[in-house]
mmCIF file with all atom_site columns, C-alpha atoms in Angstrom:
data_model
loop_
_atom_site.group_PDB
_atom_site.id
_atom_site.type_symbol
_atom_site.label_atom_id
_atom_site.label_alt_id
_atom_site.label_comp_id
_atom_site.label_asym_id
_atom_site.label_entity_id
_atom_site.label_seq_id
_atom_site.pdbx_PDB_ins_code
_atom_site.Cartn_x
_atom_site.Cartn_y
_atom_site.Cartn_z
_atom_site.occupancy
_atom_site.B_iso_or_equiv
_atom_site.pdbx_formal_charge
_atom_site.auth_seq_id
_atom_site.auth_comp_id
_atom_site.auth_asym_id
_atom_site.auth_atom_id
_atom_site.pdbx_PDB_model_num
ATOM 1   C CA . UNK A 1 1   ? -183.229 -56.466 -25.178 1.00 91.00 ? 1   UNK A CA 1
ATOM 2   C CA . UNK A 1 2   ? -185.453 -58.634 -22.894 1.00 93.00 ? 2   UNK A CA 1
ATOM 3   C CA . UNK A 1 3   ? -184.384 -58.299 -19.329 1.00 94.00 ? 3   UNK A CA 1
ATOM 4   C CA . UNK A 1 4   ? -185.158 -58.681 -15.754 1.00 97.00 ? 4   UNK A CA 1
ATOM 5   C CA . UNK A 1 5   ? -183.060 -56.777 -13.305 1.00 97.00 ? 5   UNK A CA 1
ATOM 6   C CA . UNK A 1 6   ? -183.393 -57.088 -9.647  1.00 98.00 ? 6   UNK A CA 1
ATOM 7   C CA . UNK A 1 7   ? -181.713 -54.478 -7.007  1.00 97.00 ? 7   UNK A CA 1
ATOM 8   C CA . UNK A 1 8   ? -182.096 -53.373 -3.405  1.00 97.00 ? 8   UNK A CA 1
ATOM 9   C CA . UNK A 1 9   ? -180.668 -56.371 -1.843  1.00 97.00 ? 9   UNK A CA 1
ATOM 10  C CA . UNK A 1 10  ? -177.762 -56.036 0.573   1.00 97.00 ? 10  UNK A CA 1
ATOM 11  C CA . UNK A 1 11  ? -176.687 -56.903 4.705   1.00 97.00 ? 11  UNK A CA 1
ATOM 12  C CA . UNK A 1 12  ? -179.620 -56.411 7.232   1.00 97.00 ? 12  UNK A CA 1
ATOM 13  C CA . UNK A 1 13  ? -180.248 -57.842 10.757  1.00 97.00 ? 13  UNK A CA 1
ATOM 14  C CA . UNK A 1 14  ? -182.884 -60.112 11.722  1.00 97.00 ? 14  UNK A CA 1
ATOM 15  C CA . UNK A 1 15  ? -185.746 -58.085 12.208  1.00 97.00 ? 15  UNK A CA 1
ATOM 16  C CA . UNK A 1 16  ? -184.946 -55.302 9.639   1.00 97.00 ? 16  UNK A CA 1
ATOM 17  C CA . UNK A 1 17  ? -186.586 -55.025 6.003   1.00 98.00 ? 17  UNK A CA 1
ATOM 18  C CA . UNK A 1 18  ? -185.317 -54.546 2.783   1.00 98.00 ? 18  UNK A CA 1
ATOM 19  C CA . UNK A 1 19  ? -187.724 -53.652 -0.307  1.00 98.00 ? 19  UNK A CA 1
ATOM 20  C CA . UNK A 1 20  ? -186.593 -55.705 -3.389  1.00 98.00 ? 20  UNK A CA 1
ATOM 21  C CA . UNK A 1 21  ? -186.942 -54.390 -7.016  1.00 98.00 ? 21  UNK A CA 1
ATOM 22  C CA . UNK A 1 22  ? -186.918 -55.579 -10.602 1.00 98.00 ? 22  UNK A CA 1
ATOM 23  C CA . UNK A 1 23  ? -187.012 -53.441 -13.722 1.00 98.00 ? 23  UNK A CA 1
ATOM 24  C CA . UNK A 1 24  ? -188.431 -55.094 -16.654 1.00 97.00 ? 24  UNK A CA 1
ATOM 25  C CA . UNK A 1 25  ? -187.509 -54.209 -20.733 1.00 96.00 ? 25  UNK A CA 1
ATOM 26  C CA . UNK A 1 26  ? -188.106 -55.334 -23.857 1.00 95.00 ? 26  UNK A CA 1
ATOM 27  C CA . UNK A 1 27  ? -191.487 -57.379 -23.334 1.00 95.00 ? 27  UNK A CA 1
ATOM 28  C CA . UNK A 1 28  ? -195.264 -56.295 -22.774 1.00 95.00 ? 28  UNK A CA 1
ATOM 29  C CA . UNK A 1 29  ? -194.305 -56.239 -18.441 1.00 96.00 ? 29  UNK A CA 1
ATOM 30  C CA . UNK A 1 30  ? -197.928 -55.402 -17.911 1.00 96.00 ? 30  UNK A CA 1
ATOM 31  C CA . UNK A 1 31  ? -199.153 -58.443 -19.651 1.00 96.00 ? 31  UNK A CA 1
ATOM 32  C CA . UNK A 1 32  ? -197.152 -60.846 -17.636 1.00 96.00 ? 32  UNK A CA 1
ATOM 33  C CA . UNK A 1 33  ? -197.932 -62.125 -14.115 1.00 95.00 ? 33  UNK A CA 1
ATOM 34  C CA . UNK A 1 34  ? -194.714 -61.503 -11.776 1.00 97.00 ? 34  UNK A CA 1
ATOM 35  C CA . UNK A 1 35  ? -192.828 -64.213 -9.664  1.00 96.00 ? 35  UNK A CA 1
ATOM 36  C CA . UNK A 1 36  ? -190.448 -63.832 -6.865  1.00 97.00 ? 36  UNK A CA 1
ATOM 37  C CA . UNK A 1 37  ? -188.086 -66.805 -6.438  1.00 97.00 ? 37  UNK A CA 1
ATOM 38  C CA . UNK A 1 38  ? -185.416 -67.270 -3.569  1.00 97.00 ? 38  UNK A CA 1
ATOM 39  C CA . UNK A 1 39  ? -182.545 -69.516 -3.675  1.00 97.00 ? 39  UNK A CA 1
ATOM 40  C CA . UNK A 1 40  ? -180.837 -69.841 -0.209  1.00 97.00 ? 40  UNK A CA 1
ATOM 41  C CA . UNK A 1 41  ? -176.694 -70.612 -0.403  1.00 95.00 ? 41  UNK A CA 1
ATOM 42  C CA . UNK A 1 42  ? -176.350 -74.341 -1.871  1.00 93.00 ? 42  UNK A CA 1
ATOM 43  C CA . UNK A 1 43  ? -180.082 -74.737 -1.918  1.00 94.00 ? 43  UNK A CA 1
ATOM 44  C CA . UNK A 1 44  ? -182.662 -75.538 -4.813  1.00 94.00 ? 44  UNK A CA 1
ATOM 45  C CA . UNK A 1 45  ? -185.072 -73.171 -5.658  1.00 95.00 ? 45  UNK A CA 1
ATOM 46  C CA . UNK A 1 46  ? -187.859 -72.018 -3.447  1.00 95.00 ? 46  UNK A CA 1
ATOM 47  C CA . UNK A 1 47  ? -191.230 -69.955 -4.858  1.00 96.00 ? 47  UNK A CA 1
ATOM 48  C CA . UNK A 1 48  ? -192.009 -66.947 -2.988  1.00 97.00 ? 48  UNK A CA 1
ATOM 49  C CA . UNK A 1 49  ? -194.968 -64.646 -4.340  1.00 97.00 ? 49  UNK A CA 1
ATOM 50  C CA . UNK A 1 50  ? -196.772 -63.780 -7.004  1.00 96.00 ? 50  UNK A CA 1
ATOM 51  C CA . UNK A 1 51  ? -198.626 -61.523 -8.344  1.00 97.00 ? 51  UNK A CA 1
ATOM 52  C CA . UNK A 1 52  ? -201.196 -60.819 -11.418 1.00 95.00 ? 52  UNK A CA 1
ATOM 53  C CA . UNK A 1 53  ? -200.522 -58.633 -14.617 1.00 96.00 ? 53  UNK A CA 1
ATOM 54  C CA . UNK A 1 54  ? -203.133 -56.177 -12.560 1.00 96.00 ? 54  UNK A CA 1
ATOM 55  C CA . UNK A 1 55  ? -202.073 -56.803 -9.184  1.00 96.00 ? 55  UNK A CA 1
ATOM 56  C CA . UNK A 1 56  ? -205.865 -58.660 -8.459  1.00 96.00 ? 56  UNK A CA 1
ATOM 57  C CA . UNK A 1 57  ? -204.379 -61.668 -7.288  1.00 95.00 ? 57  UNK A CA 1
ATOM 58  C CA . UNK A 1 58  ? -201.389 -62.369 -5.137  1.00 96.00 ? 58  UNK A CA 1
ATOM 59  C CA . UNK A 1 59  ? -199.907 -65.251 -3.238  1.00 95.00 ? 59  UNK A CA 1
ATOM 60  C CA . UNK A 1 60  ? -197.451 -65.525 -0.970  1.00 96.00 ? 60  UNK A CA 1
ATOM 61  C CA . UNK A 1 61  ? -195.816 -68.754 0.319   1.00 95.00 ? 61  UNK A CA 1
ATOM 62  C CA . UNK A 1 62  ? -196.369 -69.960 4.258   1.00 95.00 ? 62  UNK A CA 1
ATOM 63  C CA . UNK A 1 63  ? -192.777 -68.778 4.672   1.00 96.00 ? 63  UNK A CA 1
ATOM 64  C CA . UNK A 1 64  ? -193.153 -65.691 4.320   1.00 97.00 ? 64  UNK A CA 1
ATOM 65  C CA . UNK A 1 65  ? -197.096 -64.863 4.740   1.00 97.00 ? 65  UNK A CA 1
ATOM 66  C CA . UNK A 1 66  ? -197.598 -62.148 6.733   1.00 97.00 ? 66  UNK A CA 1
ATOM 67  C CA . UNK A 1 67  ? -193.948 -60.367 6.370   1.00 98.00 ? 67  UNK A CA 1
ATOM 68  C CA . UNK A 1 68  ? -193.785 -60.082 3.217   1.00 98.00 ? 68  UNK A CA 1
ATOM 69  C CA . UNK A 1 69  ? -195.561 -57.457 0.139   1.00 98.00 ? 69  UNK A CA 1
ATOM 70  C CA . UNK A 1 70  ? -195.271 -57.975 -3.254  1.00 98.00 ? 70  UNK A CA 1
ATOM 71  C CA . UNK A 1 71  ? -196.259 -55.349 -5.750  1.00 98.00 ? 71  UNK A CA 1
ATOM 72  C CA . UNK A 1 72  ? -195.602 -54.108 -9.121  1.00 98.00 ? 72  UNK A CA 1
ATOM 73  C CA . UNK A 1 73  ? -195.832 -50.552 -11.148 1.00 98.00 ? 73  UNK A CA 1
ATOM 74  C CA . UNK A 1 74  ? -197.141 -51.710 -14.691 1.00 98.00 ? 74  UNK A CA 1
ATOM 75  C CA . UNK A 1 75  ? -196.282 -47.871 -15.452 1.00 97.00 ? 75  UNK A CA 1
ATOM 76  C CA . UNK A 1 76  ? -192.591 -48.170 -14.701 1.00 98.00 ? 76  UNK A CA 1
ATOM 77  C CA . UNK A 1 77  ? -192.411 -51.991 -15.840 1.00 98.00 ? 77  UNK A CA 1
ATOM 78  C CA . UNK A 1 78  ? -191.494 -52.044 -12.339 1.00 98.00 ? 78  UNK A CA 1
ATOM 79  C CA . UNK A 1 79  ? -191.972 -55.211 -9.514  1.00 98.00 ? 79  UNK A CA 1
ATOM 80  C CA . UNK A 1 80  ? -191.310 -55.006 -5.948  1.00 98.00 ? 80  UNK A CA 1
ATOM 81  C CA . UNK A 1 81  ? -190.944 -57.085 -2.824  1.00 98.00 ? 81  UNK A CA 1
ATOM 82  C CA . UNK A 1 82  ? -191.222 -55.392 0.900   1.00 98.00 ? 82  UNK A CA 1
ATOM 83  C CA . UNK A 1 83  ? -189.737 -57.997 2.821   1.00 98.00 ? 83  UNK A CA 1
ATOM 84  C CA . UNK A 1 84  ? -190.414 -57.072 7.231   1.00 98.00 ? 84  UNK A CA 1
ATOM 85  C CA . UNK A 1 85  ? -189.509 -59.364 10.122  1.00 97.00 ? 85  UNK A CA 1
ATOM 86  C CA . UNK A 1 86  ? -186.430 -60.825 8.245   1.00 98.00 ? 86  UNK A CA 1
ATOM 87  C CA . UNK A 1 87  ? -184.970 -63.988 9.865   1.00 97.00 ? 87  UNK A CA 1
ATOM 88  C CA . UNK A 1 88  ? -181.065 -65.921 8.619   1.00 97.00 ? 88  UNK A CA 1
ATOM 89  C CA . UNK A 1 89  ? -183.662 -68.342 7.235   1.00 97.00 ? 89  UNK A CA 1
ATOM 90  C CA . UNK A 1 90  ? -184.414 -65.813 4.216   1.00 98.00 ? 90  UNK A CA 1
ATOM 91  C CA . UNK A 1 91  ? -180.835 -65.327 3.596   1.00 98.00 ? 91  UNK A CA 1
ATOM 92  C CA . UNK A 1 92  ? -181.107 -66.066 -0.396  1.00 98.00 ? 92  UNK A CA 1
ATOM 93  C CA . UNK A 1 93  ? -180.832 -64.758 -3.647  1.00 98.00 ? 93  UNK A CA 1
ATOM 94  C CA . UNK A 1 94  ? -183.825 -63.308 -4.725  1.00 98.00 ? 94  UNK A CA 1
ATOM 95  C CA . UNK A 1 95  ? -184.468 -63.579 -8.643  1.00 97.00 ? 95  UNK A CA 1
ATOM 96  C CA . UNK A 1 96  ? -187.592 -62.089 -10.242 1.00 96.00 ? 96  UNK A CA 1
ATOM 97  C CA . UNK A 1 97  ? -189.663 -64.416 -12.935 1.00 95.00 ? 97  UNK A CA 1
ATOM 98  C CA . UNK A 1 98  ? -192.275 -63.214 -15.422 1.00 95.00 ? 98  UNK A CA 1
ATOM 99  C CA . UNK A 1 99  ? -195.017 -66.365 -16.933 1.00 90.00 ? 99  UNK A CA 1
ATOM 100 C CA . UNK A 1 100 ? -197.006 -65.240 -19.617 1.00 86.00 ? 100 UNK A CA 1
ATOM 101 C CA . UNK A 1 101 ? -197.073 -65.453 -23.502 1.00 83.00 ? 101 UNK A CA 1
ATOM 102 C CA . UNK A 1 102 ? -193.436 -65.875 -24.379 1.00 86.00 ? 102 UNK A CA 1
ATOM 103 C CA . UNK A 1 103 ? -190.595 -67.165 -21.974 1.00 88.00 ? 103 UNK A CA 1
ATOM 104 C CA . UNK A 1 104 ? -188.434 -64.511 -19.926 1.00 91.00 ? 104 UNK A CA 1
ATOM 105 C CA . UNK A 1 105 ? -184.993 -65.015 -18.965 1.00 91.00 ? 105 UNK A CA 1
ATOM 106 C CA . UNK A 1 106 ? -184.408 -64.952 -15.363 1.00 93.00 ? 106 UNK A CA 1
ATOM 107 C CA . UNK A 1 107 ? -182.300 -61.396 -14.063 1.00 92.00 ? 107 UNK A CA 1
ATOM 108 C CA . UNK A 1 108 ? -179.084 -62.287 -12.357 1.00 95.00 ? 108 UNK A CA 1
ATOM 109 C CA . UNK A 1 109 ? -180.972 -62.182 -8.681  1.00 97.00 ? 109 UNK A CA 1
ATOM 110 C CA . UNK A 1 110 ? -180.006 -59.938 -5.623  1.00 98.00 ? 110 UNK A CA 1
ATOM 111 C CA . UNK A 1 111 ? -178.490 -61.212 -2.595  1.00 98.00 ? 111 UNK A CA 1
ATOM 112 C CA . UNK A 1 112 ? -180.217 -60.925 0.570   1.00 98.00 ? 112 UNK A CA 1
ATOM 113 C CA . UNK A 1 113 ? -178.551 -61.924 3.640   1.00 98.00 ? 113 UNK A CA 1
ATOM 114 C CA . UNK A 1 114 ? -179.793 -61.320 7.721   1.00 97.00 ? 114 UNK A CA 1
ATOM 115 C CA . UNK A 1 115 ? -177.075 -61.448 9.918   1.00 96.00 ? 115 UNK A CA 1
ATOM 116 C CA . UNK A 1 116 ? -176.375 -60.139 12.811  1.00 94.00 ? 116 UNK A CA 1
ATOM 117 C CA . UNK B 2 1   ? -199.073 -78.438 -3.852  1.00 91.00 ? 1   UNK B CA 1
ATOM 118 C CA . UNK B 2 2   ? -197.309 -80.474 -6.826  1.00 94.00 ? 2   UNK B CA 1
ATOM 119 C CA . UNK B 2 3   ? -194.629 -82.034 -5.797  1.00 96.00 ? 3   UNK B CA 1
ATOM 120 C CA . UNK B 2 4   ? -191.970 -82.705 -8.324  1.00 97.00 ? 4   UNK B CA 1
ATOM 121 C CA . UNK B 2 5   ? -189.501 -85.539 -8.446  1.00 97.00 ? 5   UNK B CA 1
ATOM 122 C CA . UNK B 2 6   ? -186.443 -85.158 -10.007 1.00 98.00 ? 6   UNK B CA 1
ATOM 123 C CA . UNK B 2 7   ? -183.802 -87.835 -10.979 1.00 97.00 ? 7   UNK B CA 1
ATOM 124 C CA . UNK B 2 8   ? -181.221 -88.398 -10.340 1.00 97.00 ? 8   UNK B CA 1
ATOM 125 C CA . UNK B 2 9   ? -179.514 -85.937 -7.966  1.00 97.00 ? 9   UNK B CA 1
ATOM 126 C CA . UNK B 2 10  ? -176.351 -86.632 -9.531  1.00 97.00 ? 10  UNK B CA 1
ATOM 127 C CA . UNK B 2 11  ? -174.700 -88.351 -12.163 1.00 96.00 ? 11  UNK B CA 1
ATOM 128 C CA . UNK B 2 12  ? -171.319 -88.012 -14.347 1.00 96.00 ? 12  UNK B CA 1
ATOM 129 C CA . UNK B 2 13  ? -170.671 -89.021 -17.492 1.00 96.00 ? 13  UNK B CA 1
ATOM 130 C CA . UNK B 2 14  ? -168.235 -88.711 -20.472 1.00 96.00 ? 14  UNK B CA 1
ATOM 131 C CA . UNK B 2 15  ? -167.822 -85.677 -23.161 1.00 96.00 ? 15  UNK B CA 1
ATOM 132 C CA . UNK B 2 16  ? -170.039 -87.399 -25.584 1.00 96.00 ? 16  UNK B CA 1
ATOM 133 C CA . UNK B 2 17  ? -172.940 -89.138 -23.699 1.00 97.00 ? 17  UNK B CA 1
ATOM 134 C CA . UNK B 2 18  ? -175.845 -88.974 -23.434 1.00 97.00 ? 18  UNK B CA 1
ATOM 135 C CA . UNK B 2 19  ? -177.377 -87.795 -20.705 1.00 97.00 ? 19  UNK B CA 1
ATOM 136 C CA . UNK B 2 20  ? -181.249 -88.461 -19.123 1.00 98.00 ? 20  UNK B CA 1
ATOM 137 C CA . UNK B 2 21  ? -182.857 -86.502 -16.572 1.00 98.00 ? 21  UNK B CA 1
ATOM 138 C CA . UNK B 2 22  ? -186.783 -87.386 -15.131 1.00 98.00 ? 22  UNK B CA 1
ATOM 139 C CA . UNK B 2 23  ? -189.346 -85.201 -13.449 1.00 98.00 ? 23  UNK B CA 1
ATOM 140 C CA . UNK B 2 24  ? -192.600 -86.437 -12.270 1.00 98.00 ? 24  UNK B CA 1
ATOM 141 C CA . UNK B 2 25  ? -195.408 -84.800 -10.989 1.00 97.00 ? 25  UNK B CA 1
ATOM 142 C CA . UNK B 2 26  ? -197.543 -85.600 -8.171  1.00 97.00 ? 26  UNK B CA 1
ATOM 143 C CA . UNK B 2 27  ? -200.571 -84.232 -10.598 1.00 96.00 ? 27  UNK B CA 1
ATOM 144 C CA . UNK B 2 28  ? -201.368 -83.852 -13.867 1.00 97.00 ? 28  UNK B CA 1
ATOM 145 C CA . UNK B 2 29  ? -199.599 -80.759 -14.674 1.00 96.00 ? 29  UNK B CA 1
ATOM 146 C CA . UNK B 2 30  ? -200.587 -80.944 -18.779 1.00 96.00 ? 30  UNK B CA 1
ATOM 147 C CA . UNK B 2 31  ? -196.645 -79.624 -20.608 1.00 94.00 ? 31  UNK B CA 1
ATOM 148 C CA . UNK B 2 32  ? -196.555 -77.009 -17.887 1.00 95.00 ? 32  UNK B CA 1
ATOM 149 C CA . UNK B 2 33  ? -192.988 -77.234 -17.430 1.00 96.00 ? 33  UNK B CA 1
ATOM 150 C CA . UNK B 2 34  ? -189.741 -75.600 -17.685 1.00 96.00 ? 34  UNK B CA 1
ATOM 151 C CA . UNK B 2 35  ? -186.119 -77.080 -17.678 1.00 97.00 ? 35  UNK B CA 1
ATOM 152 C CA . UNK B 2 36  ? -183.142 -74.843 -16.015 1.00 97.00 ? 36  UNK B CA 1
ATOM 153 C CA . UNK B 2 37  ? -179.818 -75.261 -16.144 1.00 97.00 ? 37  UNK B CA 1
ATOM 154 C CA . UNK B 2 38  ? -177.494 -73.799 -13.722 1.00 97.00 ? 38  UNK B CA 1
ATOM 155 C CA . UNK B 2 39  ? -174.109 -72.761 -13.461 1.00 96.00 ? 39  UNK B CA 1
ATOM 156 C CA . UNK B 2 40  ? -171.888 -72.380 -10.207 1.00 92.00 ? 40  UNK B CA 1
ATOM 157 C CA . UNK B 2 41  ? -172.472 -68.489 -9.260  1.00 91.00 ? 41  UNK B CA 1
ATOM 158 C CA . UNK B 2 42  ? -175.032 -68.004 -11.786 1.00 93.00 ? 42  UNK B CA 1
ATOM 159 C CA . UNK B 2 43  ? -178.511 -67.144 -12.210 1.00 94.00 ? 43  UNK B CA 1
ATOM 160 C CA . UNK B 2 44  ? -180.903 -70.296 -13.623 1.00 95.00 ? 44  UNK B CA 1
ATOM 161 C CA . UNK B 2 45  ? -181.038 -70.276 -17.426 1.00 95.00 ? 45  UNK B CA 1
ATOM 162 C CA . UNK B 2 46  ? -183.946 -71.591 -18.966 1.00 95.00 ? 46  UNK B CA 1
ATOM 163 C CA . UNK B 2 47  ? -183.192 -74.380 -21.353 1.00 97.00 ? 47  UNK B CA 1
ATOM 164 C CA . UNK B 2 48  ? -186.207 -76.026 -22.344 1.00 96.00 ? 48  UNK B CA 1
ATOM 165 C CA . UNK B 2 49  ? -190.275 -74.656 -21.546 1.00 95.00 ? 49  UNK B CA 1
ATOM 166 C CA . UNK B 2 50  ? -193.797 -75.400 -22.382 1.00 94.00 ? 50  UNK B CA 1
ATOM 167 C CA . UNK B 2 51  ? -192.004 -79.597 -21.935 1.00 96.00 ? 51  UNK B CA 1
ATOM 168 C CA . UNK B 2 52  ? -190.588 -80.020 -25.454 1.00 97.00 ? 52  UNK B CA 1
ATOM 169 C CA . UNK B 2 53  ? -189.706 -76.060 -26.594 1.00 96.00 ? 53  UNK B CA 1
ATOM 170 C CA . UNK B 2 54  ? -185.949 -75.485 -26.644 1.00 96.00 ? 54  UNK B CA 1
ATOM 171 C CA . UNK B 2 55  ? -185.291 -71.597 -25.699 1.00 93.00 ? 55  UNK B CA 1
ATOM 172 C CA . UNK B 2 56  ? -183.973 -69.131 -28.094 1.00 90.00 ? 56  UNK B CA 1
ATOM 173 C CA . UNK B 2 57  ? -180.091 -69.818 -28.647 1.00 93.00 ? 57  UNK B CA 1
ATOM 174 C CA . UNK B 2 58  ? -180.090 -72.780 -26.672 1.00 96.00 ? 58  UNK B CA 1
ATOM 175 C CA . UNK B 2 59  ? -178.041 -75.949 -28.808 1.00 97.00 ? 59  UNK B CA 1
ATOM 176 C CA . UNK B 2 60  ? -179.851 -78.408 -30.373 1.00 97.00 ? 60  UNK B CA 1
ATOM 177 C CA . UNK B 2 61  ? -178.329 -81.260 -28.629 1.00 97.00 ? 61  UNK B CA 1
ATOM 178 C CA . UNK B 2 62  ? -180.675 -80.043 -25.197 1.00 98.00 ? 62  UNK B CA 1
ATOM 179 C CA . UNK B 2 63  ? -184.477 -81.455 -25.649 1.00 97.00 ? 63  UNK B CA 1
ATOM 180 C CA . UNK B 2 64  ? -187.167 -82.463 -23.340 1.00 98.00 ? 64  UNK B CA 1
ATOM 181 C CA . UNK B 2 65  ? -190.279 -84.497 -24.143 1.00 97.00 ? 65  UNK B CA 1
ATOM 182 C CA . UNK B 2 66  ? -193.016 -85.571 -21.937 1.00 97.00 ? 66  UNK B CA 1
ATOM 183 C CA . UNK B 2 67  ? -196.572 -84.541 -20.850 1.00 96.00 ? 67  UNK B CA 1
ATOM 184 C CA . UNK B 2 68  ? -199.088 -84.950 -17.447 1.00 96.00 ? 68  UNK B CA 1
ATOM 185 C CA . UNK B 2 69  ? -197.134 -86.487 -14.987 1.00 97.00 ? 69  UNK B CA 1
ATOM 186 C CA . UNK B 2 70  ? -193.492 -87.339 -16.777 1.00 98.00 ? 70  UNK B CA 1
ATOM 187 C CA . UNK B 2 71  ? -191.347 -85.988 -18.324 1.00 98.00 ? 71  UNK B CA 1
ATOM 188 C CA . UNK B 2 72  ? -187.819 -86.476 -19.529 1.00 98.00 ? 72  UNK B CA 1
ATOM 189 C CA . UNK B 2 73  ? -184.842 -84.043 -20.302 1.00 98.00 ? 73  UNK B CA 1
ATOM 190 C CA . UNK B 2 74  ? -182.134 -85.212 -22.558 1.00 98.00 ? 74  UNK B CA 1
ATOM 191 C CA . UNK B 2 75  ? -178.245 -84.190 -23.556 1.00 97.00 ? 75  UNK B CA 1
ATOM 192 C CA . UNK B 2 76  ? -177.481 -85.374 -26.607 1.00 97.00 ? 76  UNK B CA 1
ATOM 193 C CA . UNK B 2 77  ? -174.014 -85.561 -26.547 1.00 97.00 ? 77  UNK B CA 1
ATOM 194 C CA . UNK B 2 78  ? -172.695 -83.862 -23.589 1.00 97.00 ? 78  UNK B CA 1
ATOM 195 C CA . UNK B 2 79  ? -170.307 -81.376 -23.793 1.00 97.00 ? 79  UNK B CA 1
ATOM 196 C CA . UNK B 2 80  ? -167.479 -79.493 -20.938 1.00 96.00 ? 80  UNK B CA 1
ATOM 197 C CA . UNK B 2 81  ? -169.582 -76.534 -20.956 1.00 96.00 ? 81  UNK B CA 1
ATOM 198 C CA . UNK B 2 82  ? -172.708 -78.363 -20.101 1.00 97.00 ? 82  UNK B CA 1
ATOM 199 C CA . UNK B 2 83  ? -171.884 -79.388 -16.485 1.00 96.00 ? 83  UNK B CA 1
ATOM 200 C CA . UNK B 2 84  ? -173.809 -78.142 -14.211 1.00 97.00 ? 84  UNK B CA 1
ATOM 201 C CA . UNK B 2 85  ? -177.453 -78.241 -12.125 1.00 97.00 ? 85  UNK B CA 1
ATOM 202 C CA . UNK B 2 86  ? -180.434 -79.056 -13.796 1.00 98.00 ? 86  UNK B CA 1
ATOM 203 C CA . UNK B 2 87  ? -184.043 -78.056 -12.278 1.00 98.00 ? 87  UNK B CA 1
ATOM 204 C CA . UNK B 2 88  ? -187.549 -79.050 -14.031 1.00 97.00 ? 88  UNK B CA 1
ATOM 205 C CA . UNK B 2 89  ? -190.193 -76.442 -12.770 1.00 96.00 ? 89  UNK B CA 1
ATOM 206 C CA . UNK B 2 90  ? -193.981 -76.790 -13.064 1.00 95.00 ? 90  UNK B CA 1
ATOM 207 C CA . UNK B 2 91  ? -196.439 -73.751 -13.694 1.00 92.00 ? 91  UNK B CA 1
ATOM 208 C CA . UNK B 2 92  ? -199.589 -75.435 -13.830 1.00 92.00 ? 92  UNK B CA 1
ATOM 209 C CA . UNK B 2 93  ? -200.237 -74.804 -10.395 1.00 89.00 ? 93  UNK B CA 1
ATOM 210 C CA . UNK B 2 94  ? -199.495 -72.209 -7.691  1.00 87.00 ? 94  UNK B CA 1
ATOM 211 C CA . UNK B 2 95  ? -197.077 -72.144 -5.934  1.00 89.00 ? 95  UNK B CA 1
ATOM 212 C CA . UNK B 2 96  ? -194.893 -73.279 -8.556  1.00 91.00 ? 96  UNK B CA 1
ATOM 213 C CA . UNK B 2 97  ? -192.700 -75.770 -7.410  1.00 94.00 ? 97  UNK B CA 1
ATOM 214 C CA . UNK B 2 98  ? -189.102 -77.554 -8.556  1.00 96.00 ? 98  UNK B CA 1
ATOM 215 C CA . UNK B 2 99  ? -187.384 -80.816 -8.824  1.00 96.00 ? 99  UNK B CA 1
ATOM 216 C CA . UNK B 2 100 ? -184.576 -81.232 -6.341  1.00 96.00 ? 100 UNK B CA 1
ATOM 217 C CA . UNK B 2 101 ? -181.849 -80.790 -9.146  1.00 96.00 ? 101 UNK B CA 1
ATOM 218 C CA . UNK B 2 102 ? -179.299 -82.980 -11.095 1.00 97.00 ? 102 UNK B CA 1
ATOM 219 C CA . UNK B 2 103 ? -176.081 -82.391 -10.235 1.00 97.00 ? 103 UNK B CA 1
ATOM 220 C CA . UNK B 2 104 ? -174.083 -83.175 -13.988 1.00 97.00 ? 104 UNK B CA 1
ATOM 221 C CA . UNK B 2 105 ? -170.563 -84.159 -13.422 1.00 95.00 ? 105 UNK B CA 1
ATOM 222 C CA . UNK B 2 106 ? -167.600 -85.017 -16.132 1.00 90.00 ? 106 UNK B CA 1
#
């Protein structure tokens, strides 16, 4: 089955850091470049990294530039996001995206919220 | 960036209708584009990609059309099950960006 799921959200205090994961199966993960997405509570959708099928190139948005590192495991079908210097503004859920040959449903996300 | 345009925001309409959606872009973004639909507490679920390709199990009554700078998404006959938000998405570009959404009442 073709799926996308994302763990290692959870409850953390401004200025803490969580490291995201998503565990790819049933596609070719190494072929496909990686997306994180966020989705803050009754918000649209908001683009936050990305990252090449061999990790070459990566972008980040302004938002988070600087605090957060995305990565990825092509051995374990595995991509992650260290997220540092977490403010209530990246309170979201977090959903991973793969873009390459053949569409990839979206995982169910992970929630993310900074709160003191 | 590409900015996307999305309209409406909102709209409701009758089991039945027919229901239009539009995205521009601010660029020339060739059929680099993806429709979502989604539910309240869900994750997005794409509907429609490369423009005019309907996903795998997705009814027939969903389509989009549209290439470069518009594009259109279209309900044939809308059903209960099919309320909810709408997003277009373009990957032409980096960072890909999204319409504002259309909210689909009954």
């Amino acid at each position: 089955e073709v799926q996308l799921v994302e763990s290692g959200g959870g409850l953390v205090k401004p200025g803490g850091s969580l490291r995201l994961s998503c565990e790819a199966s049933g596609f070719p993960f190494s072929t496909y470049s990686m997306n994180w997405i966020r989705q803050a509570p009754g918000k649209g959708l908001e683009w936050v990294s990305s990252i090449s099928t061999r990790s070459k190139y990566i972008y980040y948005a302004d938002s988070v530039k600087g605090r957060f590192t995305i990565s990825r495991d092509n051995a374990k079908n595995s991509l992650y996001l260290q997220m540092n210097s977490l403010g209530v503004e990246d309170t979201a859920i977090y959903y991973c995206a793969a873009q390459g040959d053949t569409p990839i449903p979206w995982g169910q996300g992970t929630l993310v919220t900074v709160s003191s | 960036d590409i900015q996307m345009t999305q309209s409406p925001s909102s709209l409701s309409a009758s089991v039945g209708d027919r229901v239009t959606i539009t995205c521009q872009a601010s660029q020339d973004i060739r059929n680099y584009l993806n429709w979502f639909q989604q539910k309240p507490g869900k994750a997005p679920k794409l509907v429609i990609y490369d423009a005019s390709h309907l996903q795998t199990g997705v009814p027939s009554r969903f389509s989009g059309s549209g290439s470069g700078t518009d594009f259109t998404f279209t309900i044939s006959s809308l059903q209960s099950e099919d309320i909810a938000t709408y997003y277009c998405q373009q990957f032409e570009n980096l960072p890909l960006t999204f319409g504002g959404g259309t909210k689909v009442e009954i």
